[in-house]
PDB file of C-alpha atoms and ligand atoms in Angstrom:
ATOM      1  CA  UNK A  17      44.283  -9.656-147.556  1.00  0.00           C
ATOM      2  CA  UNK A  18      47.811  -8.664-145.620  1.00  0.00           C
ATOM      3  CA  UNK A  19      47.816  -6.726-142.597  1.00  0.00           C
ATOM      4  CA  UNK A  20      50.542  -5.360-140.466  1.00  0.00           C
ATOM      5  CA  UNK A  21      50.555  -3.855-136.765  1.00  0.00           C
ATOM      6  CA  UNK A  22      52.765  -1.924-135.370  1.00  0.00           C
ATOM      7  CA  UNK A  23      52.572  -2.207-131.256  1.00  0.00           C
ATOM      8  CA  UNK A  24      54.836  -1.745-128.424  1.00  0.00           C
ATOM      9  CA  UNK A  25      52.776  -4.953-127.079  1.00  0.00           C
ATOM     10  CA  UNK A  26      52.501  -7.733-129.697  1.00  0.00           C
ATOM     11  CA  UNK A  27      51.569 -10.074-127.046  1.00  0.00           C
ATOM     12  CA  UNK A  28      48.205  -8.132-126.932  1.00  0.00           C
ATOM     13  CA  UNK A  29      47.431  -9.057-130.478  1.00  0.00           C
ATOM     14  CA  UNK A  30      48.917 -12.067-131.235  1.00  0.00           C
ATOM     15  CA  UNK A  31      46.544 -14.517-128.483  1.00  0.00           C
ATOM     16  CA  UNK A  32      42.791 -13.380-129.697  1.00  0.00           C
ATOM     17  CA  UNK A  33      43.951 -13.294-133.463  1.00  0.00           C
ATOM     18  CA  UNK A  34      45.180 -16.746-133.062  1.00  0.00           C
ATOM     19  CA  UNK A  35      41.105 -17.364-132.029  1.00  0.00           C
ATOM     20  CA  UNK A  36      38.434 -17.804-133.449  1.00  0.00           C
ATOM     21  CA  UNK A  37      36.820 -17.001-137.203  1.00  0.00           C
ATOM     22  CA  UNK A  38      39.870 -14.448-137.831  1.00  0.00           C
ATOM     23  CA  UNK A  39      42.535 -17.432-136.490  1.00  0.00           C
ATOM     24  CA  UNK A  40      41.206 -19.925-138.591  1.00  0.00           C
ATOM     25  CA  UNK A  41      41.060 -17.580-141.689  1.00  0.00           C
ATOM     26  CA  UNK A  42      44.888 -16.649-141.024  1.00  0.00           C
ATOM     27  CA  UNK A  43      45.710 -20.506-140.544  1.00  0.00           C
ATOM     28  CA  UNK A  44      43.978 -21.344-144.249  1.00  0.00           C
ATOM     29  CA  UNK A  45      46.392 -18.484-145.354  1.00  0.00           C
ATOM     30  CA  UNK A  46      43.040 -15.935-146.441  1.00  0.00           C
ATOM     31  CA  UNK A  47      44.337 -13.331-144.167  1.00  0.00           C
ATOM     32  CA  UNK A  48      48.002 -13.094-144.032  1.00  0.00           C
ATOM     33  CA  UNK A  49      48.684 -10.878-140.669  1.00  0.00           C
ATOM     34  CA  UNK A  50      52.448  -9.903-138.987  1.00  0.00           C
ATOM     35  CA  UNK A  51      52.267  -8.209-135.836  1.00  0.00           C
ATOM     36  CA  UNK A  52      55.685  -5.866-135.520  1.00  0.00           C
ATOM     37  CA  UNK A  53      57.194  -5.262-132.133  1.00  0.00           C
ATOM     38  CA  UNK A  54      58.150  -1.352-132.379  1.00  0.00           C
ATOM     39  CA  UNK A  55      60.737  -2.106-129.970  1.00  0.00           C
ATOM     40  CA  UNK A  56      62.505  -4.482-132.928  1.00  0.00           C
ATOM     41  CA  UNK A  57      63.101  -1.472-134.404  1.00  0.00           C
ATOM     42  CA  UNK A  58      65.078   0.678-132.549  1.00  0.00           C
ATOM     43  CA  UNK A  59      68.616   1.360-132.326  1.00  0.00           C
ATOM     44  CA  UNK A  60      69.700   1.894-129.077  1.00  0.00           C
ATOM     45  CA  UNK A  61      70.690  -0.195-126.252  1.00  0.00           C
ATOM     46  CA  UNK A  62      68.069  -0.077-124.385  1.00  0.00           C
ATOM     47  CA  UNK A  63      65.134  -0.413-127.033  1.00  0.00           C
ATOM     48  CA  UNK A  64      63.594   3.072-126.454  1.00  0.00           C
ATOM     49  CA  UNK A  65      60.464   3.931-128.484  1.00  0.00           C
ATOM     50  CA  UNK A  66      58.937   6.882-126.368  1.00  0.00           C
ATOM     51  CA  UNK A  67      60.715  10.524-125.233  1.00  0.00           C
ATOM     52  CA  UNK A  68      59.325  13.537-123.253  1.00  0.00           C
ATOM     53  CA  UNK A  69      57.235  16.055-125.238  1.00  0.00           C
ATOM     54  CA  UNK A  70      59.147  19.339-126.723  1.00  0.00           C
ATOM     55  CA  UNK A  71      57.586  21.861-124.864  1.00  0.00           C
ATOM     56  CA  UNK A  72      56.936  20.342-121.356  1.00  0.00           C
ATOM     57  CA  UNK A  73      53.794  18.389-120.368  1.00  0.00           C
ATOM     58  CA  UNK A  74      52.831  14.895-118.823  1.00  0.00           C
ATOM     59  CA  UNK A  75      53.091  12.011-120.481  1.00  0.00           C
ATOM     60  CA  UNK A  76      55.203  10.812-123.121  1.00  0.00           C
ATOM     61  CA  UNK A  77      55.138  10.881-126.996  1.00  0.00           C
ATOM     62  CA  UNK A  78      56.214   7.557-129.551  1.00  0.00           C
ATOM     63  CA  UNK A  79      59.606   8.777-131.103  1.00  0.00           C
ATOM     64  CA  UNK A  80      59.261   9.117-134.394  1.00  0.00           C
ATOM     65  CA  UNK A  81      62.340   6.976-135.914  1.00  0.00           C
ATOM     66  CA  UNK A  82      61.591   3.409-134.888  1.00  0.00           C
ATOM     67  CA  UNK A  83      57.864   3.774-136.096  1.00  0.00           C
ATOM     68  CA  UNK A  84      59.800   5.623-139.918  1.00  0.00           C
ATOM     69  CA  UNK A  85      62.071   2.061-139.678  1.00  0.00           C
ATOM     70  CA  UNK A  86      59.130  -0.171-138.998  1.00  0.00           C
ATOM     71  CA  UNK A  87      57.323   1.655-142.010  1.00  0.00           C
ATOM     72  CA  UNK A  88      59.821   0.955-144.265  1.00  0.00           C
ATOM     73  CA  UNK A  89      60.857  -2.673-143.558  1.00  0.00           C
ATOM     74  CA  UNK A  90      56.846  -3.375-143.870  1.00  0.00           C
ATOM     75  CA  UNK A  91      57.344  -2.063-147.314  1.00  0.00           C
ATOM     76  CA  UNK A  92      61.056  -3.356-148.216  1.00  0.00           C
ATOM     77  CA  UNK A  93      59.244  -6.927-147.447  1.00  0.00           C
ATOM     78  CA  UNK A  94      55.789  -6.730-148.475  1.00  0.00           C
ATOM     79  CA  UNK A  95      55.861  -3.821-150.891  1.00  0.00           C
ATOM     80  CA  UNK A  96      53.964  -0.652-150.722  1.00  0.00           C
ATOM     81  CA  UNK A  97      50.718  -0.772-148.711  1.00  0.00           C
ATOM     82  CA  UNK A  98      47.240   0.249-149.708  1.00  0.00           C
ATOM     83  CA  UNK A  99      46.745   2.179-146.553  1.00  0.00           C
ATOM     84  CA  UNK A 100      48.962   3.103-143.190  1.00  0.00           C
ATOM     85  CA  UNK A 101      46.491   3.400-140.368  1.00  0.00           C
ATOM     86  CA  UNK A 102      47.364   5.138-137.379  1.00  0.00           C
ATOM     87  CA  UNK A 103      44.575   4.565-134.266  1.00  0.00           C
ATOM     88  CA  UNK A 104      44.223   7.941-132.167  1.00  0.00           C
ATOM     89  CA  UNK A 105      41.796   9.629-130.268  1.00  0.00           C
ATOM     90  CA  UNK A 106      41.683  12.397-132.610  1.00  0.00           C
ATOM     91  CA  UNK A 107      41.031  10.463-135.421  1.00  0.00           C
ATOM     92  CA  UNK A 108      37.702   9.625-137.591  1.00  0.00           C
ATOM     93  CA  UNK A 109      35.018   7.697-136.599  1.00  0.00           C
ATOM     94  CA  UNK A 110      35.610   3.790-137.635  1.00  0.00           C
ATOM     95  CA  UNK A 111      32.042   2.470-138.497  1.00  0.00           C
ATOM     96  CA  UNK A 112      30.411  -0.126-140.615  1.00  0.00           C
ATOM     97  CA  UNK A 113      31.110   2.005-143.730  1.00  0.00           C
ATOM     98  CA  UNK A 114      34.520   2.382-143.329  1.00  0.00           C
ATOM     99  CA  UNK A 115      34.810  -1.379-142.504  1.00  0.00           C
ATOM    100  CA  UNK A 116      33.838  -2.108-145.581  1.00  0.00           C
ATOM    101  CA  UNK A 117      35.767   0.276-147.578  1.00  0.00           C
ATOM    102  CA  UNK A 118      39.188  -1.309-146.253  1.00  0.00           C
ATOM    103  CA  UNK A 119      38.395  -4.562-146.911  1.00  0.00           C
ATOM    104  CA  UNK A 120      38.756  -4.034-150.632  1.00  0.00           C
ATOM    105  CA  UNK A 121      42.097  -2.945-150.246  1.00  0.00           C
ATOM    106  CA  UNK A 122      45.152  -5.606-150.246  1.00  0.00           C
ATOM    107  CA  UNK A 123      47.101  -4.708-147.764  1.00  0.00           C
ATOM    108  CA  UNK A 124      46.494  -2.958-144.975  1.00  0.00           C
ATOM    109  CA  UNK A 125      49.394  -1.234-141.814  1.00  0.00           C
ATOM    110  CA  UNK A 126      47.788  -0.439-138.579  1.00  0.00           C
ATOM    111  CA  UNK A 127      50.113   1.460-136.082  1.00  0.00           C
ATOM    112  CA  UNK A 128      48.604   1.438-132.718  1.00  0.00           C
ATOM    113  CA  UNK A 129      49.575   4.644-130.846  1.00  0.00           C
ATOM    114  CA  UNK A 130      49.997   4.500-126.923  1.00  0.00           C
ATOM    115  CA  UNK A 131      50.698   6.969-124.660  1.00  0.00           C
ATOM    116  CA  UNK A 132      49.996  10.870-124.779  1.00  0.00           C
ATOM    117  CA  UNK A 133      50.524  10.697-128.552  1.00  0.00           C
ATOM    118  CA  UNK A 134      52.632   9.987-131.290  1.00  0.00           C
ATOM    119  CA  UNK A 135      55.604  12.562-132.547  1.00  0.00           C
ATOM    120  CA  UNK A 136      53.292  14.518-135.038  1.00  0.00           C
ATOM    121  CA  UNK A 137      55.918  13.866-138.390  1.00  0.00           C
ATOM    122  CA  UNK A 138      54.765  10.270-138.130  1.00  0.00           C
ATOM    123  CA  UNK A 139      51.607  11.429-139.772  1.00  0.00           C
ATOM    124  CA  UNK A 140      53.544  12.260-142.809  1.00  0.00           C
ATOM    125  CA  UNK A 141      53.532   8.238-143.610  1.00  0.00           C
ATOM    126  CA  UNK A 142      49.910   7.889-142.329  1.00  0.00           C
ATOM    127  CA  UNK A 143      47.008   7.804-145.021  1.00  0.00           C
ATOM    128  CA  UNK A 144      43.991   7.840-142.783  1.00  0.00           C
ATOM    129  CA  UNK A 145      43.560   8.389-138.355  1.00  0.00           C
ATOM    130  CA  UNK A 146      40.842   6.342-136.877  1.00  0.00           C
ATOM    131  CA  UNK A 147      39.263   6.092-133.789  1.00  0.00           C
ATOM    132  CA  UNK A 148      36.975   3.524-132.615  1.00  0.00           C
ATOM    133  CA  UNK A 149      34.025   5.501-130.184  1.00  0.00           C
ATOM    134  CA  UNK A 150      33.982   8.313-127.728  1.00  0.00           C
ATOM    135  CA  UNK A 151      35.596   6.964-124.275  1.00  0.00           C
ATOM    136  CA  UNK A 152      38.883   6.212-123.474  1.00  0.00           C
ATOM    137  CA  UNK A 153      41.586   3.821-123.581  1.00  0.00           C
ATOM    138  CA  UNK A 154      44.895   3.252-122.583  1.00  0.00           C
ATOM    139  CA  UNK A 155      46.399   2.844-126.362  1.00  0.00           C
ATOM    140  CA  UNK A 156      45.634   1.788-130.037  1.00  0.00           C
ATOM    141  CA  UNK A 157      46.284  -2.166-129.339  1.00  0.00           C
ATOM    142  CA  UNK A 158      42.299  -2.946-128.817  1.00  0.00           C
ATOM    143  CA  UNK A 159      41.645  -0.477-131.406  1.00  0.00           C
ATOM    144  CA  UNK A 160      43.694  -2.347-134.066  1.00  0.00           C
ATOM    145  CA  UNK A 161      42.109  -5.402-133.026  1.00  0.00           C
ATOM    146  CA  UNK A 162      38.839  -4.280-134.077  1.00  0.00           C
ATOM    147  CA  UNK A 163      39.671  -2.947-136.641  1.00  0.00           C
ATOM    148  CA  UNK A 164      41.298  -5.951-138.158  1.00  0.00           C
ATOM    149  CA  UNK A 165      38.376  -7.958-137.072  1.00  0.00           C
ATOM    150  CA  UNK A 166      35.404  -5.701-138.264  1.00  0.00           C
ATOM    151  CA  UNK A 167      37.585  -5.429-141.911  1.00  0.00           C
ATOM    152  CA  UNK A 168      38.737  -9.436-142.004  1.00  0.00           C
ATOM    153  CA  UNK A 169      34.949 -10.660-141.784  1.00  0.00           C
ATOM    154  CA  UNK A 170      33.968  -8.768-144.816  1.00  0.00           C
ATOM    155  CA  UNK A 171      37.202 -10.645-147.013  1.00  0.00           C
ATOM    156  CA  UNK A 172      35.689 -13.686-149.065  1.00  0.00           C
ATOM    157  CA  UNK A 173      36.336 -16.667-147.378  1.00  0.00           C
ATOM    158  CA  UNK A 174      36.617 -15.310-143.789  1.00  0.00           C
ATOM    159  CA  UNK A 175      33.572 -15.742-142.624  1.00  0.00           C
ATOM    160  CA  UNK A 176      32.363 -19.183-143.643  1.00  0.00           C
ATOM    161  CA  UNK A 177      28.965 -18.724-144.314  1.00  0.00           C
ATOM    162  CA  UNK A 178      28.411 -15.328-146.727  1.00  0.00           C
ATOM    163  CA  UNK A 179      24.863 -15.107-145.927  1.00  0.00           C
ATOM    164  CA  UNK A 180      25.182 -14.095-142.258  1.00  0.00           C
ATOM    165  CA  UNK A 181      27.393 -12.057-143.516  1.00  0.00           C
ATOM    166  CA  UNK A 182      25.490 -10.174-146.083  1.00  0.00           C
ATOM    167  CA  UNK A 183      22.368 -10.579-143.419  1.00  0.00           C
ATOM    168  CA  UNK A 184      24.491  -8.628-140.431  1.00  0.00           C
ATOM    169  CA  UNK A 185      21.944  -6.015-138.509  1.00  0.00           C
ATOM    170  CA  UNK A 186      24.397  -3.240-139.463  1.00  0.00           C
ATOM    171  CA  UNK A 187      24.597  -3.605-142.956  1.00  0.00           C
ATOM    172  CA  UNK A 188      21.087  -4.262-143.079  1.00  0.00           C
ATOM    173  CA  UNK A 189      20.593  -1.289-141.012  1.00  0.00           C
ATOM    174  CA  UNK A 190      19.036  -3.181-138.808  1.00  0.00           C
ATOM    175  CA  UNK A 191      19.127  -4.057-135.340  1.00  0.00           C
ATOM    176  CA  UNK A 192      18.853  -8.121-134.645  1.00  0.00           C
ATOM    177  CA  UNK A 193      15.139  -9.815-133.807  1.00  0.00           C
ATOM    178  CA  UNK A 194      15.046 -12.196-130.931  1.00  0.00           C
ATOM    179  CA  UNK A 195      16.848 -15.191-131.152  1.00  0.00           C
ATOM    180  CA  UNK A 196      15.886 -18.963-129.092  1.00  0.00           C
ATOM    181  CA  UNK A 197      17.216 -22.335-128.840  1.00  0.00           C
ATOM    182  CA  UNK A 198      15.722 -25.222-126.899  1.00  0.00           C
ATOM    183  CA  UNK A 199      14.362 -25.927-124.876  1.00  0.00           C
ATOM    184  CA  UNK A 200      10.810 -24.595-125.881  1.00  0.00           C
ATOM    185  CA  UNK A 201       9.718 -23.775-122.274  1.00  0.00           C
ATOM    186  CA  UNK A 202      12.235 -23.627-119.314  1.00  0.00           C
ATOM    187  CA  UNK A 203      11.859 -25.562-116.149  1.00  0.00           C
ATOM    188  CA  UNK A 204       8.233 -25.961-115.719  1.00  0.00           C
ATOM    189  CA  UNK A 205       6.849 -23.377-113.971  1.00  0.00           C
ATOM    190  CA  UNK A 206       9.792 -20.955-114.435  1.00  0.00           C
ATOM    191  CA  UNK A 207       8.530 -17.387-115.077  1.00  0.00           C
ATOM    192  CA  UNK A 208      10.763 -14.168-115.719  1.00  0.00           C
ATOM    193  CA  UNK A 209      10.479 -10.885-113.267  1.00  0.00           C
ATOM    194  CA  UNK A 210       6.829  -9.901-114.883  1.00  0.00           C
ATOM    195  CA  UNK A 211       5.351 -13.366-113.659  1.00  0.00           C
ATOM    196  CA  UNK A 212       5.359 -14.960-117.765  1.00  0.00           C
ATOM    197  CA  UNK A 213       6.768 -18.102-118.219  1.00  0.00           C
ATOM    198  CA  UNK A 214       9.984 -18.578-120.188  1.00  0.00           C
ATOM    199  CA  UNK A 215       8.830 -19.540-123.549  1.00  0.00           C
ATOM    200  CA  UNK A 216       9.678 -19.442-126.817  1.00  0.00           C
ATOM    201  CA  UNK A 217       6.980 -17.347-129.014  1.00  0.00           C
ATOM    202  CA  UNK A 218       4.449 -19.825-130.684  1.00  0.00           C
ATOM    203  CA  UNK A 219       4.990 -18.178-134.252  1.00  0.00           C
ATOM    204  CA  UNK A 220       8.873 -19.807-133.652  1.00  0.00           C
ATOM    205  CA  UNK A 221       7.662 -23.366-133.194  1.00  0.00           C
ATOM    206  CA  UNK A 222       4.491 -22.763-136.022  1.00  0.00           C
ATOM    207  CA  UNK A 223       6.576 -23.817-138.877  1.00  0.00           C
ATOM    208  CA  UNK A 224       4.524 -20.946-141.218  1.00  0.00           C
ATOM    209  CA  UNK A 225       7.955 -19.431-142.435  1.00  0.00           C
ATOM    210  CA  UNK A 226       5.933 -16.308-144.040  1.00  0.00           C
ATOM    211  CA  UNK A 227       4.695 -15.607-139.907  1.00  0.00           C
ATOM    212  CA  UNK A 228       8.153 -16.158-139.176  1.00  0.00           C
ATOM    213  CA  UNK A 229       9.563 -14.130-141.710  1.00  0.00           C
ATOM    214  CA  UNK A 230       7.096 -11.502-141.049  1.00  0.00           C
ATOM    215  CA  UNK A 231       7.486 -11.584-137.104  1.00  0.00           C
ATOM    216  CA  UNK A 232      11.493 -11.548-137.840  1.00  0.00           C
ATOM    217  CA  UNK A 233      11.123  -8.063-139.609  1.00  0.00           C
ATOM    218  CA  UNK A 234       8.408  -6.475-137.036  1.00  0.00           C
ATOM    219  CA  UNK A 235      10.925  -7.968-133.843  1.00  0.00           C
ATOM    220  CA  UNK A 236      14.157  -5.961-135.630  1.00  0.00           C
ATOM    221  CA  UNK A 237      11.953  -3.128-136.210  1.00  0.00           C
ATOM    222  CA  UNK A 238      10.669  -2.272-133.059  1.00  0.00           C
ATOM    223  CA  UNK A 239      13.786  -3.060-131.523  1.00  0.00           C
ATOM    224  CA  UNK A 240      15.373  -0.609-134.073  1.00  0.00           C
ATOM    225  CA  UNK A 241      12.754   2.009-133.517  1.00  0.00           C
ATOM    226  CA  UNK A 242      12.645   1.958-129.629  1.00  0.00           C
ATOM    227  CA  UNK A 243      16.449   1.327-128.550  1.00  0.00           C
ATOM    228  CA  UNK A 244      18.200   3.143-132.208  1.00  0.00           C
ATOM    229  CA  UNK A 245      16.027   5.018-133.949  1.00  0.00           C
ATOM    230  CA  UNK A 246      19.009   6.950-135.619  1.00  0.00           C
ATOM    231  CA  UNK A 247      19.641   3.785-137.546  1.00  0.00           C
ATOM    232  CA  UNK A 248      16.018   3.759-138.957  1.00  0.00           C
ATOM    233  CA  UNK A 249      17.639   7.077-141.253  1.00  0.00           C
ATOM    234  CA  UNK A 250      19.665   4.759-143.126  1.00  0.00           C
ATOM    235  CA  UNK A 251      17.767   1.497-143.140  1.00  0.00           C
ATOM    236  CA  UNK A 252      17.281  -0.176-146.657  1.00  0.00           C
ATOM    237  CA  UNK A 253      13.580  -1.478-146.053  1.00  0.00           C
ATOM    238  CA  UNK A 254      11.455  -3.234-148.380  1.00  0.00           C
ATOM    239  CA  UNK A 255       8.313  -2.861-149.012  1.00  0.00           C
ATOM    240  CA  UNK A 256       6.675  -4.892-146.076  1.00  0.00           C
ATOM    241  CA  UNK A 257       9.403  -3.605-143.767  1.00  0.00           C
ATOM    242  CA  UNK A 258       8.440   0.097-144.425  1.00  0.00           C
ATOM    243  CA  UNK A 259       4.455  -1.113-143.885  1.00  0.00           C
ATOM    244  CA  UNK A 260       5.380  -2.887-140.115  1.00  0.00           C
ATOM    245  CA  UNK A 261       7.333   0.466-139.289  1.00  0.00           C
ATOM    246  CA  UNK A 262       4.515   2.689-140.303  1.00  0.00           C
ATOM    247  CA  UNK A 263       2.144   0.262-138.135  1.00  0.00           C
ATOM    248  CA  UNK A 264       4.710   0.059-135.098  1.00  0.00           C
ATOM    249  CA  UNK A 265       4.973   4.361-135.169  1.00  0.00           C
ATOM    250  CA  UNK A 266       0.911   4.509-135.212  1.00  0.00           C
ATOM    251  CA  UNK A 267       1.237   2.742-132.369  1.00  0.00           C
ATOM    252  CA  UNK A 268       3.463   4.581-130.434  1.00  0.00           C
ATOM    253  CA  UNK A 269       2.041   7.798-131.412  1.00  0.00           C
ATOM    254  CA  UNK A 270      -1.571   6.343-130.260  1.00  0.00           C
ATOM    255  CA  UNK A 271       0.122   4.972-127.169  1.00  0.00           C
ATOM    256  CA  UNK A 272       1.255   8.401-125.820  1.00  0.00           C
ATOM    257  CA  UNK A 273      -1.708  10.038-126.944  1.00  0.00           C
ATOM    258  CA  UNK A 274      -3.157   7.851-124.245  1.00  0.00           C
ATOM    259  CA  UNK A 275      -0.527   8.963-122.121  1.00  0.00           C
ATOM    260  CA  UNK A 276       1.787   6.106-122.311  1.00  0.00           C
ATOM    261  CA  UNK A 277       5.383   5.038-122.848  1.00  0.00           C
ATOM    262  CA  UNK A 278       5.836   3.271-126.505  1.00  0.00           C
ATOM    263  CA  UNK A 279       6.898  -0.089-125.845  1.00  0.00           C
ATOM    264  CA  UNK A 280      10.031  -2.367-126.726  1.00  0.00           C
ATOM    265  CA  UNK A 281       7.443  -5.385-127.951  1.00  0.00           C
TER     266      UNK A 281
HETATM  267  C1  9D3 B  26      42.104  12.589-126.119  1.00  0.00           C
HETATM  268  C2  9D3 B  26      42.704  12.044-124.894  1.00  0.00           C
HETATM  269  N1  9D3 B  26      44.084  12.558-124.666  1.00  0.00           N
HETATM  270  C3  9D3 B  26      43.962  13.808-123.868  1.00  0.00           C
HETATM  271  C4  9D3 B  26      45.208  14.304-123.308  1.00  0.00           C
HETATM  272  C5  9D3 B  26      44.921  11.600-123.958  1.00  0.00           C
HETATM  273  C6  9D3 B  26      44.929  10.232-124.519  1.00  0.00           C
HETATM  274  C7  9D3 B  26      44.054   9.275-124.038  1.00  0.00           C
HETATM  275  C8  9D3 B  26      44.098   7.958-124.502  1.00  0.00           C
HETATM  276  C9  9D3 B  26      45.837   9.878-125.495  1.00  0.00           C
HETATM  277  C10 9D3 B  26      45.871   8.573-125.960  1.00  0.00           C
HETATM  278  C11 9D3 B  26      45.008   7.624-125.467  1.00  0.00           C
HETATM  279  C12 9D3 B  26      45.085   6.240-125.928  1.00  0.00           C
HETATM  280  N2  9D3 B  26      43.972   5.896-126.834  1.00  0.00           N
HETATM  281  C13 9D3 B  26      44.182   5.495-128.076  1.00  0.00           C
HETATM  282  O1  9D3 B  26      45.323   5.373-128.466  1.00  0.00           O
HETATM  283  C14 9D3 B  26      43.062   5.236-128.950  1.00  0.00           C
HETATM  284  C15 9D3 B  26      41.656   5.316-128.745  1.00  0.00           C
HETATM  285  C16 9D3 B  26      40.857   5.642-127.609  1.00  0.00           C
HETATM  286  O2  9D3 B  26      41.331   5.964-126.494  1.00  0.00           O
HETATM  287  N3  9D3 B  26      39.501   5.633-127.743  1.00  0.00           N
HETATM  288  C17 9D3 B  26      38.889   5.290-128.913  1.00  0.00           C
HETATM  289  N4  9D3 B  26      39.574   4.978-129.997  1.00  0.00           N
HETATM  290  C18 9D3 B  26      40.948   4.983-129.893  1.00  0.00           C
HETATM  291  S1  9D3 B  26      41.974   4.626-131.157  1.00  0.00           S
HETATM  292  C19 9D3 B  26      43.328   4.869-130.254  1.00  0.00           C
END
């Protein structure tokens, strides 16, 4: 899959795409990424790729020509792209869904807008606007970045091993269960804020893989239920899953009947 970004600061995407799963995948050649300085396209002396809003105001507004010129050498070398992304405040929601929708395309712009806005003709060139959550930041670089990274992971090859893939909380619907390592028990005698000692559940160290299996599922469910129950909406569950669920809301209906919180375990 190609990408391109568009960014007055390439130095802010180049470093963590050269990490990690995404840096490997681009040195293998199974994402093919060019980050564009905006700057590299203008015409002036002086490299000028922002200009005070008509109208008055604070703040200053992306000029519309160098961003038309990047759009168009993007295309003159790497022919017509599958989508021009602009990241904005004002744009849609980027979730799990929409992940997945752009990584079937092939090739994929992201310009990252920065300061109070971008000249609104730009939009003209721009198939879809995308924001990342409700807070703010101080331009479209980390957007992008997430973006590319949230897309890449779903590609074929990416992500080394498919399965976590395909397993991933979100598009399960899920969140995680618990996870441990060794050791079993920490420091002899160590014990967390509630006076318990640090151990690792029993059921992990059983080696019954149906307990396992079935303490996984009950773990991500009551997880699910107490810290996103929104999620539970859209959850795929199978048959078993739907069973623990029904058992985990008895109890937390009995609990406050008993005047109660429901708990996280
Ligand atoms: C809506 C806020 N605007 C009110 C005048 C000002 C403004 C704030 C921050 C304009 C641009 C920005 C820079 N942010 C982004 O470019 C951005 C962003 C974000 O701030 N939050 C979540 N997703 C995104 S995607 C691009």
């Amino acid at each position: 899959m190609k990408f391109d970004i568009v960014t007055i600061f390439p130095a802010m995407i180049e470093r963590p795409l050269a990490e990690g799963i995404l840096g490997r995948a681009i040195e293998r050649g199974t994402l093919d990424v060019k980050v564009r300085d905006l700057r590299d396209f203008t015409t002036d002396r002086h490299r000028v790729v922002d200009d005070v809003p008509y109208g008055g105001g604070p703040g200053m507004v992306l000029k519309p020509s160098p961003i038309f010129a990047a759009l168009d050498a993007i295309e003159a070398e790497r022919g017509r792209p599958s989508a021009v992304i602009l990241t904005s405040p004002q744009g849609t929601r980027f979730t799990q869904a929409e992940a997945r929708r752009l990584s079937g395309l092939a090739h994929v712009v992201l310009l990252c807008g920065r300061y109070e806005g971008v000249d609104e003709r730009v939009r003209e060139r721009v198939t879809e606007e995308l924001s990342i959550g409700d807070y703010v930041l101080s331009g479209g670089e980390l957007p992008a970045l997430v973006i590319i990274d949230a897309v890449a992971r779903l590609v074929p090859g990416v992500v080394g091993d498919q399965q976590s893939v395909a397993d991933d909380s979100f598009s399960r619907g899920l969140l995680d269960f618990p996870q441990f390592t060794r050791p079993a028990e920490l420091a002899p005698g160590a014990a967390d804020a509630e006076g318990r000692a640090l151990k690792v559940p029993d059921v992990l160290l059983s080696g019954n893989h149906a307990a396992i299996r079935r303490w996984r599922k009950r773990e991500a469910l009551s997880r699910t239920l107490a810290r996103r129950p929104d999620l539970l909406d859209g959850a795929a569950l199978d048959d078993e899953e739907q069973e623990i669920l029904r058992e985990l809301q008895d109890g937390r209906i009995s609990a406050l009947q008993k005047g109660k919180a429901g708990s996280d375990a």
